[in-house]
PDB file of C-alpha atoms in Angstrom:
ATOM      1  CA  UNK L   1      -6.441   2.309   3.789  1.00 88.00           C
ATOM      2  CA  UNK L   2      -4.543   5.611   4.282  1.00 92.00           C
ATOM      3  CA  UNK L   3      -5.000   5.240   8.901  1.00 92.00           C
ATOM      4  CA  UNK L   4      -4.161   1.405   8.372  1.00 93.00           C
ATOM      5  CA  UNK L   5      -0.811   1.851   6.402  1.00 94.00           C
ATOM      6  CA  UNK L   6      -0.455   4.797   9.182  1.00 95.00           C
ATOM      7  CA  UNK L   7      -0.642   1.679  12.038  1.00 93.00           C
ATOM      8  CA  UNK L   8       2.574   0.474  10.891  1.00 94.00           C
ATOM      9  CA  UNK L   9       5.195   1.988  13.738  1.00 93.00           C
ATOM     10  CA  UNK L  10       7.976   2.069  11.971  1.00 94.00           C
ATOM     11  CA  UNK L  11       7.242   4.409   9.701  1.00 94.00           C
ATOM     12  CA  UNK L  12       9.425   7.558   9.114  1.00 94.00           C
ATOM     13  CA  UNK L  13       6.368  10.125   8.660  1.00 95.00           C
ATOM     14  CA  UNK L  14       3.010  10.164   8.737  1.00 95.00           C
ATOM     15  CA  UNK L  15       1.574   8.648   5.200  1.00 96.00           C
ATOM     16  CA  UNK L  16      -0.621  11.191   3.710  1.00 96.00           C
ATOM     17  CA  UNK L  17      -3.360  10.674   0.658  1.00 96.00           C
ATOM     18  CA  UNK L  18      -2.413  11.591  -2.897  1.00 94.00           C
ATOM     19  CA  UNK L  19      -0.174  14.497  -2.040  1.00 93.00           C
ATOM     20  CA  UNK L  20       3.455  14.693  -0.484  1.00 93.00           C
ATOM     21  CA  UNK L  21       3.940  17.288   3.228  1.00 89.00           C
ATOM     22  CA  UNK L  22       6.200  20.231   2.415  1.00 85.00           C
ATOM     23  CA  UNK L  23       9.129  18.208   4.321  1.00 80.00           C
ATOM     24  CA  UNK L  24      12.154  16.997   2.623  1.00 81.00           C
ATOM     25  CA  UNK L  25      11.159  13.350   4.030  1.00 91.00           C
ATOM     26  CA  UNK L  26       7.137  12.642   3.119  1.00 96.00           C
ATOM     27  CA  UNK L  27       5.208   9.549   2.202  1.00 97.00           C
ATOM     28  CA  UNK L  28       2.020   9.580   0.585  1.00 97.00           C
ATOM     29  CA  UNK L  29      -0.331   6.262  -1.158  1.00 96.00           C
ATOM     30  CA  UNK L  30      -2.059   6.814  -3.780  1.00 96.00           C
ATOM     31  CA  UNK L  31      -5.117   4.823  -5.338  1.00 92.00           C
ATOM     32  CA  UNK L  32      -4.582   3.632  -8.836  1.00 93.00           C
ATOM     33  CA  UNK L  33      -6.963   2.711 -11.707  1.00 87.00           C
ATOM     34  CA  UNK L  34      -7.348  -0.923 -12.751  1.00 82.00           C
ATOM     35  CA  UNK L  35      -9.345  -2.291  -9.695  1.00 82.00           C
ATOM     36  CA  UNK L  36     -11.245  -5.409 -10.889  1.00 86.00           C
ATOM     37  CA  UNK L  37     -12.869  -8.728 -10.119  1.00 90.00           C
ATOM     38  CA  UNK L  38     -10.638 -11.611 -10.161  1.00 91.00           C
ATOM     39  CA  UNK L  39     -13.617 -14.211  -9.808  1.00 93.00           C
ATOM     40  CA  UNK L  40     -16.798 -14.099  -9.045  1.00 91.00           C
ATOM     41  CA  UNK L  41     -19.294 -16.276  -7.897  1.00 91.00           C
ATOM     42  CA  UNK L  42     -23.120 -17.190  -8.295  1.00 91.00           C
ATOM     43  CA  UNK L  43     -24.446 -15.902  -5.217  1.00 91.00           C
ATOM     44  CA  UNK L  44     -23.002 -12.090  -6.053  1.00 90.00           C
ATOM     45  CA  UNK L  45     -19.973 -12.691  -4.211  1.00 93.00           C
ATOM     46  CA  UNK L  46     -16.514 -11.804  -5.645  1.00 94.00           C
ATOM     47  CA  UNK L  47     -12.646 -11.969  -4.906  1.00 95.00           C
ATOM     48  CA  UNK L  48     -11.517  -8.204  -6.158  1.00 94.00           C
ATOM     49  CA  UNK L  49      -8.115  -6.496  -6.580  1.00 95.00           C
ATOM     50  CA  UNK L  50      -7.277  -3.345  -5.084  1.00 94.00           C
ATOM     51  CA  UNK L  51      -3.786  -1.530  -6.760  1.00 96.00           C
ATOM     52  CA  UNK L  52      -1.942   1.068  -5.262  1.00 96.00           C
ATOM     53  CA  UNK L  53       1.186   3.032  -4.673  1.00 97.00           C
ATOM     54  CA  UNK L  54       3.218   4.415  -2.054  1.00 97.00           C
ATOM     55  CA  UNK L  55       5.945   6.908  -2.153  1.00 98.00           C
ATOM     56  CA  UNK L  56       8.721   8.306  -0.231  1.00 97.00           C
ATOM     57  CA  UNK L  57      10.261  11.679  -1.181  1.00 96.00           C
ATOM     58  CA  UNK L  58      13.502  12.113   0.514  1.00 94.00           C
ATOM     59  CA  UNK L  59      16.498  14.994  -0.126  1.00 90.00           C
ATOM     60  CA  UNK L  60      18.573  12.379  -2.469  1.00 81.00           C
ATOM     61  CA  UNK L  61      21.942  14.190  -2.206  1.00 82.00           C
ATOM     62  CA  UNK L  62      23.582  11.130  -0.760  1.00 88.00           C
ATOM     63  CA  UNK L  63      23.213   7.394  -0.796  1.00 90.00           C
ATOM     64  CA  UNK L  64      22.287   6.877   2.209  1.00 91.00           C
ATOM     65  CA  UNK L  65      19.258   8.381   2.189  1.00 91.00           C
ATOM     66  CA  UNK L  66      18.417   6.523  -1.098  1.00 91.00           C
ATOM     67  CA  UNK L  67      19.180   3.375   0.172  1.00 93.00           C
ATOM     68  CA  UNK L  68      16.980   4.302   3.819  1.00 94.00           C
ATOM     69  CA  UNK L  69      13.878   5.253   1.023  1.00 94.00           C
ATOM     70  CA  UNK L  70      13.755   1.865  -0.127  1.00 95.00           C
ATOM     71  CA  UNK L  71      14.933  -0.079   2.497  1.00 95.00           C
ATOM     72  CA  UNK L  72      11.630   2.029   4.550  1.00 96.00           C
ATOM     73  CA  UNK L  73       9.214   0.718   1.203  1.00 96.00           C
ATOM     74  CA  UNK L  74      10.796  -2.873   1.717  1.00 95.00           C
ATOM     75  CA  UNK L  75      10.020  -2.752   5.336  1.00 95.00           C
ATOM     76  CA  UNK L  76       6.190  -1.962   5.007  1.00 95.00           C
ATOM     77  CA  UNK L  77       6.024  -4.957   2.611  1.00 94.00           C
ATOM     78  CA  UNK L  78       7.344  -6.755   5.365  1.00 92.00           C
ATOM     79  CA  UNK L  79       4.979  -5.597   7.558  1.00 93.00           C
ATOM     80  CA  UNK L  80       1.923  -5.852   5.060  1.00 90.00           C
ATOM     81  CA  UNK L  81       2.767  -9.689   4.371  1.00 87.00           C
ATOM     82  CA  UNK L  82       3.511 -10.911   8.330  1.00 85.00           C
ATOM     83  CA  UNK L  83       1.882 -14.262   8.695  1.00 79.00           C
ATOM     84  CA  UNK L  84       1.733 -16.323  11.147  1.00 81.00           C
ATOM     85  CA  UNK L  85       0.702 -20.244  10.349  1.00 75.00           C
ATOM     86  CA  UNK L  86       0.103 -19.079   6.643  1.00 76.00           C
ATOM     87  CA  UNK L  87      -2.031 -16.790   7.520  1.00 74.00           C
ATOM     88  CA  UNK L  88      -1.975 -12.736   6.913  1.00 79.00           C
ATOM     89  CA  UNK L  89      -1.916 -11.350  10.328  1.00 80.00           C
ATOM     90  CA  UNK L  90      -1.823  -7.495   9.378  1.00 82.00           C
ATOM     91  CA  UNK L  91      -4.704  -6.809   6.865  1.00 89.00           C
ATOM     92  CA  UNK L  92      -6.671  -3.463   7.273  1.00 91.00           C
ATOM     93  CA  UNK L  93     -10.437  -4.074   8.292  1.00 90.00           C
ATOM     94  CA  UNK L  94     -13.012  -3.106   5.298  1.00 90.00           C
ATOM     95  CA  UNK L  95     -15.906  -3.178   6.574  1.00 88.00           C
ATOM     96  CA  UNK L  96     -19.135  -5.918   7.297  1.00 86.00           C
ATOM     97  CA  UNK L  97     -19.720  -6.925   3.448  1.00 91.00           C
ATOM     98  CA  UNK L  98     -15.529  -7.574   2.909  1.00 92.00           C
ATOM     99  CA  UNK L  99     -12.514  -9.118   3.960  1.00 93.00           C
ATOM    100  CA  UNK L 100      -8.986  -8.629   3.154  1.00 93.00           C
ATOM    101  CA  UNK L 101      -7.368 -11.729   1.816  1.00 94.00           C
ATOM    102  CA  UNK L 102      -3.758 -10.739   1.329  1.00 93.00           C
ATOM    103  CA  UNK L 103      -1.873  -7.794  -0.112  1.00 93.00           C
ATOM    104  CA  UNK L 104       1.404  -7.920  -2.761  1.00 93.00           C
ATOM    105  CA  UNK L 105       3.796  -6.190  -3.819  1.00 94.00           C
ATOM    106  CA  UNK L 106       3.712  -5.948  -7.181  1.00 94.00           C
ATOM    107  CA  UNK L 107       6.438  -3.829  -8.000  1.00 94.00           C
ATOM    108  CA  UNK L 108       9.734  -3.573  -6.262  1.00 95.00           C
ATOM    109  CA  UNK L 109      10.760   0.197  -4.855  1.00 95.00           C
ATOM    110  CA  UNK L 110      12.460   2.049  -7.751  1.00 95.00           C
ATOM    111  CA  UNK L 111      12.524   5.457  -8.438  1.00 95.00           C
ATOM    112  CA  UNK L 112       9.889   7.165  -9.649  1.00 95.00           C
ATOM    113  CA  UNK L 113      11.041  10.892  -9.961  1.00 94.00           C
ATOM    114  CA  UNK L 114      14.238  13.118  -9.666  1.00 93.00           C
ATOM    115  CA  UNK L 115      13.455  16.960  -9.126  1.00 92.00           C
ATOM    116  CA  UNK L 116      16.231  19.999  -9.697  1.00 92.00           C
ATOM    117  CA  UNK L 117      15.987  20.649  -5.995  1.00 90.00           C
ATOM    118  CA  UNK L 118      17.299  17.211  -5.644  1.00 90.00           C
ATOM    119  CA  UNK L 119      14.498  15.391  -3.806  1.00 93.00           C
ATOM    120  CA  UNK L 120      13.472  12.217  -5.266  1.00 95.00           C
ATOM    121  CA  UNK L 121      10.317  10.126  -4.928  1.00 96.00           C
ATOM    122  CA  UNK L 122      10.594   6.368  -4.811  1.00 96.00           C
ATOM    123  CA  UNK L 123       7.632   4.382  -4.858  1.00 97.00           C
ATOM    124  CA  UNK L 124       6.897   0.755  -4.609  1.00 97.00           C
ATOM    125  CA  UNK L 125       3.205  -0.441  -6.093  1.00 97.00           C
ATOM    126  CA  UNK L 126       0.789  -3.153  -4.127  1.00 95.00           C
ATOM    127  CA  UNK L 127      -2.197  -4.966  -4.757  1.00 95.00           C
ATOM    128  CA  UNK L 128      -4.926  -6.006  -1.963  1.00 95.00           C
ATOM    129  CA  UNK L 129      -7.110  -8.922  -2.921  1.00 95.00           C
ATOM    130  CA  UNK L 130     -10.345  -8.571  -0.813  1.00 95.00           C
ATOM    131  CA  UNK L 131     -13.610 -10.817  -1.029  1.00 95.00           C
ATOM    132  CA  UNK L 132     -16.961  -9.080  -1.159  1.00 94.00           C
ATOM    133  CA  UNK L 133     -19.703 -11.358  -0.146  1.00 91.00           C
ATOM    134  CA  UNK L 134     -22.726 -10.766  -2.078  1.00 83.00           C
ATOM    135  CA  UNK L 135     -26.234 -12.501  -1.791  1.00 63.00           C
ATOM    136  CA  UNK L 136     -29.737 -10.877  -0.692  1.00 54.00           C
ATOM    137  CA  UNK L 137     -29.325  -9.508   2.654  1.00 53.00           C
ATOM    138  CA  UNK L 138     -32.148  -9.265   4.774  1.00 48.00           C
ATOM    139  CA  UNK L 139     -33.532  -6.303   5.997  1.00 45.00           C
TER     140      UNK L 139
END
C-alpha cells in the first residue's frame, strides 16, 4: 500500500511506513486495527475492510502551511476516489486472490498533534474495501 500511495505525483514527500523523516515536511500511513469482513459468502469468498491513516507533519508556524497540510490530504482523496464511468480508476493491485473495490475517506484531515517545536501532524483516516475470492484452488 505504502509504493501505491507513493504513485500519486503530486505528493509533497515521499510517504514513509509508520514513522515520520527527520524533515520539517514528512508523510507517513500507518495501518490501523479493526480490519474485518463486511460479508462473506459460501464459497470462502469475502468483501473485507482495510483502515488506515495518513499523516503530514509540517512546521505549523503559519497558516499557510496548515491550510497546504490539508489541502495535500484532500488532494490524495481526490486522487484515491478518480472514477471514470463509476468506476475506481486508481486502486492499488493486491495480488491474484484480491481485488480492490474502492477506498473512503472516513475521516476528514484534522489535526492530530501539536509539538513544542511547533510542527504539527494532520492526518486524515481511509478505508479500502477489497474482495478476497475464496473456493478450493487447484493445484
Amino acid at each position: 500500500m505504502k509504493d501505491y500511495l507513493n504513485s500519486w505525483d503530486k505528493k509533497p514527500v515521499i510517504i514513509r511506513l509508520e514513522a515520520f523523516d527527520k524533515n520539517p515536511t514528512s508523510m507517513m500511513m500507518q495501518q490501523l486495527s479493526g480490519a474485518f469482513k463486511k460479508r462473506s459468502y459460501i464459497n470462502g469468498s469475502y468483501i473485507g475492510s482495510w483502515p488506515f491513516a495518513v499523516y503530514i507533519r509540517i512546521s505549523g508556524k503559519d497558516t499557510a502551511n496548515r491550510l497546504d497540510a490539508t489541502g495535500t490530504l484532500n488532494g490524495l482523496h481526490e486522487w484515491l476516489t478518480t472514477t471514470e464511468n463509476n468506476v475506481f480508476t486508481n486502486l492499488p493491485y493486491l495480488g491474484d486472490d484480491k481485488k480492490a473495490l474502492k477506498i473512503e475517506m472516513t475521516s476528514l484531515p484534522s489535526i492530530a498533534a501539536r509539538y513544542d517545536d511547533g510542527s504539527e501532524d494532520y492526518q486524515a483516516i481511509y478505508e479500502l474495501e477489497y474482495y478476497c475470492q475464496g473456493g478450493i484452488k487447484n493445484g
